PDB file of C-alpha atoms in Angstrom:
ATOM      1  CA  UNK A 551       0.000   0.000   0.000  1.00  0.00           C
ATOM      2  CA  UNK A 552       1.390   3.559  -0.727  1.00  0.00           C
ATOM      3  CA  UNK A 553       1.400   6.195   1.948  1.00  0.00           C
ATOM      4  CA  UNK A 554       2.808   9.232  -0.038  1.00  0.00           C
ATOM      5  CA  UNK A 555      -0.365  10.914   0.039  1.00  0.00           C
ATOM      6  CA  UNK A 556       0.745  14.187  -0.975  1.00  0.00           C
ATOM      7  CA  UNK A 557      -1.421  16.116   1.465  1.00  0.00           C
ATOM      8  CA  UNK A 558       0.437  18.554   4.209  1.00  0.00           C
ATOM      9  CA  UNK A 559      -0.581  19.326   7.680  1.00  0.00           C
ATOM     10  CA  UNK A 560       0.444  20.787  10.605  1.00  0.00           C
ATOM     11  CA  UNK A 561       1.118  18.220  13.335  1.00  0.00           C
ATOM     12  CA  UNK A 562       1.368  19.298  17.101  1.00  0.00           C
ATOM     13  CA  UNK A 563       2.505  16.191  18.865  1.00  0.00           C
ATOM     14  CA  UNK A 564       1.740  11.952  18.687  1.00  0.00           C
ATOM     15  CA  UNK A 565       0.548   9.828  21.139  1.00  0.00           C
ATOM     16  CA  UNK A 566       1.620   6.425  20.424  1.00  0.00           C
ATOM     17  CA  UNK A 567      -0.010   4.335  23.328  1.00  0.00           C
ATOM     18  CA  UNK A 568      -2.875   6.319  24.374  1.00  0.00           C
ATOM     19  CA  UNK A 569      -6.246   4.571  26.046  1.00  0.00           C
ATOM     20  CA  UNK A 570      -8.690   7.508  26.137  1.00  0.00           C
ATOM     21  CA  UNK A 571      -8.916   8.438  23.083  1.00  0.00           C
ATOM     22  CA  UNK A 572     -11.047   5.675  22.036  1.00  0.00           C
ATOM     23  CA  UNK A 573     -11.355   1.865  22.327  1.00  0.00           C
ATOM     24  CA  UNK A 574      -8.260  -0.010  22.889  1.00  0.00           C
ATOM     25  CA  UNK A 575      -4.692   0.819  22.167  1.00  0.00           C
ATOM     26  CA  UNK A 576      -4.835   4.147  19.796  1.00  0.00           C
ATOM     27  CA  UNK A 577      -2.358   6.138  17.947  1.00  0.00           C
ATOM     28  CA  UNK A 578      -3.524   9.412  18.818  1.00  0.00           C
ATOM     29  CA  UNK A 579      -2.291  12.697  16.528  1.00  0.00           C
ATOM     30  CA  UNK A 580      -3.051  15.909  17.806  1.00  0.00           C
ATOM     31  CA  UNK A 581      -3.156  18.544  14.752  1.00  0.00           C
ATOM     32  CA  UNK A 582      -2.309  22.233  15.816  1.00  0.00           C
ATOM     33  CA  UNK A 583      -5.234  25.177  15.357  1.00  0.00           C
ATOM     34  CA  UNK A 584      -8.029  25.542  16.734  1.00  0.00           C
ATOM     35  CA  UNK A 585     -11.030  28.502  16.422  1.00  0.00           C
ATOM     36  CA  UNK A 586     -12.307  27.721  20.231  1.00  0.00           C
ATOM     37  CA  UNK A 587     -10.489  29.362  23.417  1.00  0.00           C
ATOM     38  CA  UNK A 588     -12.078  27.266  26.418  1.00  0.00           C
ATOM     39  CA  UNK A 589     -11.466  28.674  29.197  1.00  0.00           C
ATOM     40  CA  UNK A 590     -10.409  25.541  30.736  1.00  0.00           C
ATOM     41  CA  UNK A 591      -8.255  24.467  27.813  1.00  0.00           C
ATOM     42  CA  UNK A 592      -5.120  22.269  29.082  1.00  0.00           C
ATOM     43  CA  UNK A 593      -3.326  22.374  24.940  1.00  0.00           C
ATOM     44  CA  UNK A 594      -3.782  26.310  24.544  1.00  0.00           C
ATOM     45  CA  UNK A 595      -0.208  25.935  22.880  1.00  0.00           C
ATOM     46  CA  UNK A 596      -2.205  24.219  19.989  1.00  0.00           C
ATOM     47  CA  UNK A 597      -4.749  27.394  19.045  1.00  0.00           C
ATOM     48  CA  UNK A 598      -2.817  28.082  16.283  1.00  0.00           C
ATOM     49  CA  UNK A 599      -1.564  25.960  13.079  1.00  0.00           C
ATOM     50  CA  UNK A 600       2.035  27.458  13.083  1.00  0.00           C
ATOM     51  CA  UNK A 601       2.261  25.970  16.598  1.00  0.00           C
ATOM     52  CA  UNK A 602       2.777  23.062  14.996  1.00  0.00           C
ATOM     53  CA  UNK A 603       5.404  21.273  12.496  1.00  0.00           C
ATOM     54  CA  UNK A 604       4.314  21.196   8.672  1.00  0.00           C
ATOM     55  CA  UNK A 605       4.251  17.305   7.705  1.00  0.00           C
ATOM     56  CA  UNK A 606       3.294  15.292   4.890  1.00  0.00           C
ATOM     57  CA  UNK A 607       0.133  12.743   5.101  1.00  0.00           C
ATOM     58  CA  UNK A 608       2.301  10.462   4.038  1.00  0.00           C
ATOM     59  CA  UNK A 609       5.032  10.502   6.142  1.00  0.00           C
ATOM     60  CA  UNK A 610       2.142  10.319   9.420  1.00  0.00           C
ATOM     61  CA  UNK A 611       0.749   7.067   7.341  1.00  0.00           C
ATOM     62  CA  UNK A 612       4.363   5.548   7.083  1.00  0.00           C
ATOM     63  CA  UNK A 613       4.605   6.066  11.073  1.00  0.00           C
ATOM     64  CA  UNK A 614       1.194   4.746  11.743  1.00  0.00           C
ATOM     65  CA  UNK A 615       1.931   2.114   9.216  1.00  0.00           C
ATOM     66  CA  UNK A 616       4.818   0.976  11.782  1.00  0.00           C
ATOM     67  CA  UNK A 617       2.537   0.071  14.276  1.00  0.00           C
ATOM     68  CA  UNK A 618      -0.811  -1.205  12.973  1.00  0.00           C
ATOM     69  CA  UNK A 619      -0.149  -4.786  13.803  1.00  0.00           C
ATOM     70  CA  UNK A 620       0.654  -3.258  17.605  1.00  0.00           C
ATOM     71  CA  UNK A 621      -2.744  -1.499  17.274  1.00  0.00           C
ATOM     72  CA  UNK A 622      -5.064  -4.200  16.074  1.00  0.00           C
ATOM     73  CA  UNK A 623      -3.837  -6.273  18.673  1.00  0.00           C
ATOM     74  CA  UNK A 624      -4.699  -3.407  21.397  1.00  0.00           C
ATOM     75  CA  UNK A 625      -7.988  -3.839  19.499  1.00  0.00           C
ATOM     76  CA  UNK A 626      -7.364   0.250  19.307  1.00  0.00           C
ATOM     77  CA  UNK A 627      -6.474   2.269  15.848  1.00  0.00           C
ATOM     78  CA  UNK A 628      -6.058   5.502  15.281  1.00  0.00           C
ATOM     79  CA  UNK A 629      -7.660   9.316  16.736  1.00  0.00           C
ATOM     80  CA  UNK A 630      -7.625  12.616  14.854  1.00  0.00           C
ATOM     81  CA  UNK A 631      -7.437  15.456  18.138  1.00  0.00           C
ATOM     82  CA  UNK A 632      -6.108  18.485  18.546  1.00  0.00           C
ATOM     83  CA  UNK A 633      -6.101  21.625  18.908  1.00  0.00           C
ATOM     84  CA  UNK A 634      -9.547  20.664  16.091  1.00  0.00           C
ATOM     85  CA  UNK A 635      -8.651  18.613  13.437  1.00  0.00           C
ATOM     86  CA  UNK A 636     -11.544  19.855  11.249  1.00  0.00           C
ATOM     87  CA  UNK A 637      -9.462  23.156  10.927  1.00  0.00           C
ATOM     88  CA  UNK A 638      -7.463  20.789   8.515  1.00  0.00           C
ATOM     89  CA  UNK A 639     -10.049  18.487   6.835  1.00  0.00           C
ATOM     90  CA  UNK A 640      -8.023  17.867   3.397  1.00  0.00           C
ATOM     91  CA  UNK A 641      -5.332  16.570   5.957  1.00  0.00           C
ATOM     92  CA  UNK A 642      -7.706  14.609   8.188  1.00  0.00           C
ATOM     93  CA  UNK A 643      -9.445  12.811   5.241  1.00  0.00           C
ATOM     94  CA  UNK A 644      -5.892  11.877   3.983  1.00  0.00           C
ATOM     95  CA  UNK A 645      -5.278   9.972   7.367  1.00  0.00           C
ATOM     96  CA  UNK A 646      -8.499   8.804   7.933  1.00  0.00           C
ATOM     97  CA  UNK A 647      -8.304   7.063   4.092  1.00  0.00           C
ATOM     98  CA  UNK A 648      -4.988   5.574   4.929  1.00  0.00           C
ATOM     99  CA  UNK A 649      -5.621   3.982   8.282  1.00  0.00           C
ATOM    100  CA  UNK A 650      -8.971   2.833   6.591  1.00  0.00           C
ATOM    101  CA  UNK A 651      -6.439   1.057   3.727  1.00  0.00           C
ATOM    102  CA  UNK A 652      -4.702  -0.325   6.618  1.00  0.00           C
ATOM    103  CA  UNK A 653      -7.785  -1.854   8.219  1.00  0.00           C
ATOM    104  CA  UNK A 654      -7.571   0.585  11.114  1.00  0.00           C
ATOM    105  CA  UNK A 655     -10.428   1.426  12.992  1.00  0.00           C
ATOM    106  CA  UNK A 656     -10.603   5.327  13.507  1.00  0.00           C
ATOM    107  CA  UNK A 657     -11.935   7.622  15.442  1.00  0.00           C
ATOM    108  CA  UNK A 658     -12.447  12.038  15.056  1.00  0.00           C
ATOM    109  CA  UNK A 659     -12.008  13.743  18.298  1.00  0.00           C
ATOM    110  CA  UNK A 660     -13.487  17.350  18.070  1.00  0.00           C
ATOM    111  CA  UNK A 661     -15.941  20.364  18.981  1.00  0.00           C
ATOM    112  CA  UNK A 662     -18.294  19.650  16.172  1.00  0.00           C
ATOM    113  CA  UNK A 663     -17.848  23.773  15.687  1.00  0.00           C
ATOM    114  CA  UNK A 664     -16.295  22.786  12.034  1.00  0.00           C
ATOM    115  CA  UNK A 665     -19.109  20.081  11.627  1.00  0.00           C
ATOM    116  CA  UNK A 666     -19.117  21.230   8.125  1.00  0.00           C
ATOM    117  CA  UNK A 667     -15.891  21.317   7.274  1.00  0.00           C
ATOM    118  CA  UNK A 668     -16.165  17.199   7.436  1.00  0.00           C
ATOM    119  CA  UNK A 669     -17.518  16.253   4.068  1.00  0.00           C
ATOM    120  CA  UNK A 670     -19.467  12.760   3.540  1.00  0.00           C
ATOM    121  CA  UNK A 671     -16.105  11.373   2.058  1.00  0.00           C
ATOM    122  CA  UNK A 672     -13.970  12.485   5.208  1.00  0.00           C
ATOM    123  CA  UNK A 673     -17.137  11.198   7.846  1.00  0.00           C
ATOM    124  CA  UNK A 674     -17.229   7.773   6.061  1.00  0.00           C
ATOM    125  CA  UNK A 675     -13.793   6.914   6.586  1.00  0.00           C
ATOM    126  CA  UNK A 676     -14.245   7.956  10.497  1.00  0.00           C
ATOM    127  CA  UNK A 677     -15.826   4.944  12.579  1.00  0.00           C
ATOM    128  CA  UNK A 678     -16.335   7.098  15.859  1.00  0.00           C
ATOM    129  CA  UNK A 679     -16.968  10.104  16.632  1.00  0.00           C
ATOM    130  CA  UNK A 680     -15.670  11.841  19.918  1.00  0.00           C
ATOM    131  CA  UNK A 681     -17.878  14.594  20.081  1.00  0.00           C
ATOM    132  CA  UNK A 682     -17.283  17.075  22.992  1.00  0.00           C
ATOM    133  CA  UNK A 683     -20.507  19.086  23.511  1.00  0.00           C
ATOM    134  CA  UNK A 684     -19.146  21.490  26.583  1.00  0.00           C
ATOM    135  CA  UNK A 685     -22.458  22.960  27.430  1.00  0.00           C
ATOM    136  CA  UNK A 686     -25.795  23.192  26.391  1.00  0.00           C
ATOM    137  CA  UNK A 687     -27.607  26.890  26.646  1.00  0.00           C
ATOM    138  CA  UNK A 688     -25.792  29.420  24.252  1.00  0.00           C
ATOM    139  CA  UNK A 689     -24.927  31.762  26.833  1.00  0.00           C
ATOM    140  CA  UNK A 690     -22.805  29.081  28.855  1.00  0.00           C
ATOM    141  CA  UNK A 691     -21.423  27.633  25.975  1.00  0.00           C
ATOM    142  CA  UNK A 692     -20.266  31.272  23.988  1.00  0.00           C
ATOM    143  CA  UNK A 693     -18.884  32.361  27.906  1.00  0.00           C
ATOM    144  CA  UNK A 694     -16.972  28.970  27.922  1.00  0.00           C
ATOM    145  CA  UNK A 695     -15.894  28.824  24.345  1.00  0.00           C
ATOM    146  CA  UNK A 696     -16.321  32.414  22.737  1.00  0.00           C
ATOM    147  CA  UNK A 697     -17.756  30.817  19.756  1.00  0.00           C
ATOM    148  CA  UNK A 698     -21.650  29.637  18.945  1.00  0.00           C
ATOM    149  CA  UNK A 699     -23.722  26.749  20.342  1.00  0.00           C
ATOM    150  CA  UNK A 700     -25.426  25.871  17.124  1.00  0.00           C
ATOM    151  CA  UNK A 701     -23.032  24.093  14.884  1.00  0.00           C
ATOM    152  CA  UNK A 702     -21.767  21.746  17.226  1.00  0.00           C
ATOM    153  CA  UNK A 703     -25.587  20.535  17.729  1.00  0.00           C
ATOM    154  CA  UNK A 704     -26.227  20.471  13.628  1.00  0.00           C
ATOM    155  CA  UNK A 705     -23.087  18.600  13.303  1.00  0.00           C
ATOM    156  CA  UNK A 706     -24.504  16.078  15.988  1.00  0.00           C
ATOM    157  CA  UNK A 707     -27.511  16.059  14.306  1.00  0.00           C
ATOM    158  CA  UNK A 708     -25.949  14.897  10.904  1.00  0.00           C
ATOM    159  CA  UNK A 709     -24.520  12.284  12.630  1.00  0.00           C
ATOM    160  CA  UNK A 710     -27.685  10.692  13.641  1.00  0.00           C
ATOM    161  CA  UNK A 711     -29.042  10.897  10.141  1.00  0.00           C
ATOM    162  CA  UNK A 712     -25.602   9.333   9.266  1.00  0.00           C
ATOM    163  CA  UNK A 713     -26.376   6.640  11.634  1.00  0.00           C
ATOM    164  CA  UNK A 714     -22.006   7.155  13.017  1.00  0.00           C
ATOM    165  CA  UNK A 715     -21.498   5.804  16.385  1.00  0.00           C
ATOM    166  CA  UNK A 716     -20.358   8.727  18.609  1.00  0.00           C
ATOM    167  CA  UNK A 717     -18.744   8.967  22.419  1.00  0.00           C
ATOM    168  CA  UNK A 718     -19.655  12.144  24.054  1.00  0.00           C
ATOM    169  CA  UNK A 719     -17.580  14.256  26.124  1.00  0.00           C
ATOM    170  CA  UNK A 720     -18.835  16.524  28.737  1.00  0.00           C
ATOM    171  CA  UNK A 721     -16.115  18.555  31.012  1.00  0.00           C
ATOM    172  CA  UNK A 722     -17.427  19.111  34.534  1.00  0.00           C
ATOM    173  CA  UNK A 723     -16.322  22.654  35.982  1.00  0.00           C
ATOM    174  CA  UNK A 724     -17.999  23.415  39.222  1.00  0.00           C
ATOM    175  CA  UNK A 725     -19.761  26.284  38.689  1.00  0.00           C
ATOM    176  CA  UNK A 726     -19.732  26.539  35.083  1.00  0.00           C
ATOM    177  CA  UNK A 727     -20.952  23.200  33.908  1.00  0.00           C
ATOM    178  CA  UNK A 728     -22.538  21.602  36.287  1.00  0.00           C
ATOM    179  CA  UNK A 729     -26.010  22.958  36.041  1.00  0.00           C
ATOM    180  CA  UNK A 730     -28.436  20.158  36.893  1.00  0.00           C
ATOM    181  CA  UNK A 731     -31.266  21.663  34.725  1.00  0.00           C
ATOM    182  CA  UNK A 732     -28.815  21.983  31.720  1.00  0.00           C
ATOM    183  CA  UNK A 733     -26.682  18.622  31.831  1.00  0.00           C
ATOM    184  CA  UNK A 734     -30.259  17.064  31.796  1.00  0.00           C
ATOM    185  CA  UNK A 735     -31.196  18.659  28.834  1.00  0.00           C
ATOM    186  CA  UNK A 736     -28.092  17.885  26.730  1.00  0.00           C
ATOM    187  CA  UNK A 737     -28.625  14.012  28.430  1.00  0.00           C
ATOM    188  CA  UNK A 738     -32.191  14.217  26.770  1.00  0.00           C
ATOM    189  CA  UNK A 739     -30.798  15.757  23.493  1.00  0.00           C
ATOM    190  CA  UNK A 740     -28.465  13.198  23.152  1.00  0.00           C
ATOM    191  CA  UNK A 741     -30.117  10.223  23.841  1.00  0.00           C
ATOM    192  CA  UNK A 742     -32.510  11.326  21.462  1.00  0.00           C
ATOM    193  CA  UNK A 743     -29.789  11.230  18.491  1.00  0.00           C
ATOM    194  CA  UNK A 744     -29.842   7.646  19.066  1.00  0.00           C
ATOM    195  CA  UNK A 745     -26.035   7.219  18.095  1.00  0.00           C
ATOM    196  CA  UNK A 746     -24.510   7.943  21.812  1.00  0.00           C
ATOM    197  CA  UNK A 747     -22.963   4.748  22.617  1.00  0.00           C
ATOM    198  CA  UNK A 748     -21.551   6.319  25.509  1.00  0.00           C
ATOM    199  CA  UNK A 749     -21.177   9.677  27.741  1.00  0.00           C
ATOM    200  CA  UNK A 750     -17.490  10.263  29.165  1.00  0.00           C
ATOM    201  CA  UNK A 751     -17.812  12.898  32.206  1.00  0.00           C
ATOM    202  CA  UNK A 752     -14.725  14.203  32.615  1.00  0.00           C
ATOM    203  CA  UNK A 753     -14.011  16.035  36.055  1.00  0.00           C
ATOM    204  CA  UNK A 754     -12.148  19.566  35.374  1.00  0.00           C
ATOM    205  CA  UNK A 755      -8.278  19.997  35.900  1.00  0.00           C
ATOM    206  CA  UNK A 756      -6.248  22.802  36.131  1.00  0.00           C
ATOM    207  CA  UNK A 757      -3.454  20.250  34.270  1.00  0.00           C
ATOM    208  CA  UNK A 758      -2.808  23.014  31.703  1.00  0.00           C
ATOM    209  CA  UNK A 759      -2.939  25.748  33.909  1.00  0.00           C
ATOM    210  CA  UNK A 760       1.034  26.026  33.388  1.00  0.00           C
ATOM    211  CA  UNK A 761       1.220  26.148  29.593  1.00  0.00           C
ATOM    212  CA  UNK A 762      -1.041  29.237  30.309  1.00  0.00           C
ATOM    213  CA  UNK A 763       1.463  30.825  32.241  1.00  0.00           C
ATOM    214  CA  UNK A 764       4.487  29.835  29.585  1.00  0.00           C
ATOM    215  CA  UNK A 765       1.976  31.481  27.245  1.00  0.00           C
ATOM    216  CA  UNK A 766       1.567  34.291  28.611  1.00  0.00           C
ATOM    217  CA  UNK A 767      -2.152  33.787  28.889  1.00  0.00           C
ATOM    218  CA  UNK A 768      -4.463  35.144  31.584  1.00  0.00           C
ATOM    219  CA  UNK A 769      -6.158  31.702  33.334  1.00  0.00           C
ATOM    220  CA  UNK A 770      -9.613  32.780  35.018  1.00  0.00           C
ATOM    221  CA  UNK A 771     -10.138  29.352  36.382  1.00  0.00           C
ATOM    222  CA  UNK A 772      -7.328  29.715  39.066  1.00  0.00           C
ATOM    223  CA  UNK A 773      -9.784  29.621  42.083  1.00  0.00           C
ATOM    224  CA  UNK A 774     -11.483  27.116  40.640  1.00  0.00           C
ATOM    225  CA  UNK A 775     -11.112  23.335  42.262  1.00  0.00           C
ATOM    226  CA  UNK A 776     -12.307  20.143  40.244  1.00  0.00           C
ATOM    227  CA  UNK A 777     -15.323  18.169  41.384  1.00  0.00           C
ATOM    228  CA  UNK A 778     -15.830  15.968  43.908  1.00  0.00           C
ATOM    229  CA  UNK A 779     -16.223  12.511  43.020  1.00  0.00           C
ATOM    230  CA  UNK A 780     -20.006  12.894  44.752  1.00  0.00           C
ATOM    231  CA  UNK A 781     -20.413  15.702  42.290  1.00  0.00           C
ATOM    232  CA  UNK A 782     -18.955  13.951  39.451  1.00  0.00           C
ATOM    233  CA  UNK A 783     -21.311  10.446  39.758  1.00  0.00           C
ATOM    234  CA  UNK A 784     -24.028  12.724  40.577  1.00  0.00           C
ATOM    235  CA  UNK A 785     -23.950  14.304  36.731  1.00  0.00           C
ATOM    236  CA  UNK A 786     -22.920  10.739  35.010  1.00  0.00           C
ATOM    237  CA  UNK A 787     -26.356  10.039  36.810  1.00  0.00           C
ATOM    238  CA  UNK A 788     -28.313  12.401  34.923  1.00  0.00           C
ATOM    239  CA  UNK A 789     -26.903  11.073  31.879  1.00  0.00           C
ATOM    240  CA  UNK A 790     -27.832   7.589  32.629  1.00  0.00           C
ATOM    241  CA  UNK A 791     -31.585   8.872  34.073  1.00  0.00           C
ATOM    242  CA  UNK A 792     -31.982   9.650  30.497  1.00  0.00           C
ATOM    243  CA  UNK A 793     -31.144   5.666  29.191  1.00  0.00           C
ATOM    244  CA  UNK A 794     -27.248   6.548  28.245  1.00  0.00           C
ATOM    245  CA  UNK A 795     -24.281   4.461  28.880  1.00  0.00           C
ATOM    246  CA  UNK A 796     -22.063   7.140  31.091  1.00  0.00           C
ATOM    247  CA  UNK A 797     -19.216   4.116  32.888  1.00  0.00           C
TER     248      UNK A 797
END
């Protein structure tokens, strides 16, 4: 199989062994830009594309290549994260075709924001979906984000009528996320799509808090402490109140 795909991207870092990213082992490549400035972001050295290092499709395929047999044993393949990968979608389509060549299930980690950046072509060559919808009324989600609600929920939308298996991700910030009233109405949205095979609540960290500083970036969620466990199973509870699979 050829893997000189003559595509270029912008590659931030690789992953080679990573298990949360997806099922099983996974080769996970996080692609630099992104049009989203969470405030609890813990990779705000990947907002930009020239924060990472132009590379050819093909020489990402040849690396993957190296460790498919490692991969399909791990009963893992491959993730597309970032930064958002959709900011590159010729790029992401290239990989996404040549792990597909390989027999290498694959998975698209992102904000949904670009939904429409992902074509049909790029979407059928992506078996899973990581979708992370970080809140659910415009006003939390533009004062978490900066950027609009509504494309993240079409793009979610599409994927039900595409029938594509998807794994959402929900951050948990104590006071910023963890309205009751709204985490039960994204639970009842999403079961609804009929595609959730699973809801990941992920407690907040201030993990990134120091690339921030390097950055020179003001970090407003200083005085903010991650949930408590009790806190934490209290919202995977809402999600499974509405019939979804939160582990």
């Amino acid at each position: 199989m050829s893997v000189s795909a003559p595509v270029r991207g912008w590659v931030h870092s690789v992953e080679s062994c990573g298990t949360l990213d997806g099922p099983g082992l996974r080769y996970v490549l996080f692609l630099a830009g992104c049009p989203l400035r969470c405030l609890y972001c813990h990779n705000p050295d990947t907002r930009h594309m020239h924060d990472g290092t132009p590379t050819l499709a093909g020489e990402v395929l040849a690396d993957i290549a190296s460790t498919a047999g490692f991969l399909t044993r791990g009963h893992g393949g491959v993730t597309l994260s970032g930064g958002e990968p959709l900011v590159q979608p010729d790029f992401c389509a290239a990989i996404l075709r040549g792990c597909k060549a390989m027999g290498l299930h694959t998975a698209l980690d992102t904000s949904g924001y670009l939904g429409n950046h992902a074509d049909d072509f790029l979407l059928a060559d992506t078996d899973l979906v990581l979708l992370d919808i970080k809140a659910f009324t415009e006003r939390t989600y533009r004062a978490l984000t900066g950027v609009p609600l509504r494309p993240t929920l079409e793009f979610a939308e599409r994927l039900a009528e595409l029938g594509k298996p998807v794994w959402l991700r929900y951050v948990l910030v104590p006071g910023l996320t963890d309205d009751e009233s709204e985490i039960t109405a994204l639970a009842e949205f999403a079961a609804g799509l009929g595609v959730v095979e699973r809801v990941d609540v992920l407690p907040f960290h201030k993990m990134g808090e120091a690339k921030w500083a390097a950055l020179a970036l003001p970090y407003q969620l200083s005085a903010t402490q991650p949930p408590t466990t009790e806190q934490t199973e209290r919202a995977r509870g809402l999600f499974r109140n509405a019939g979804l699979h939160a582990p």
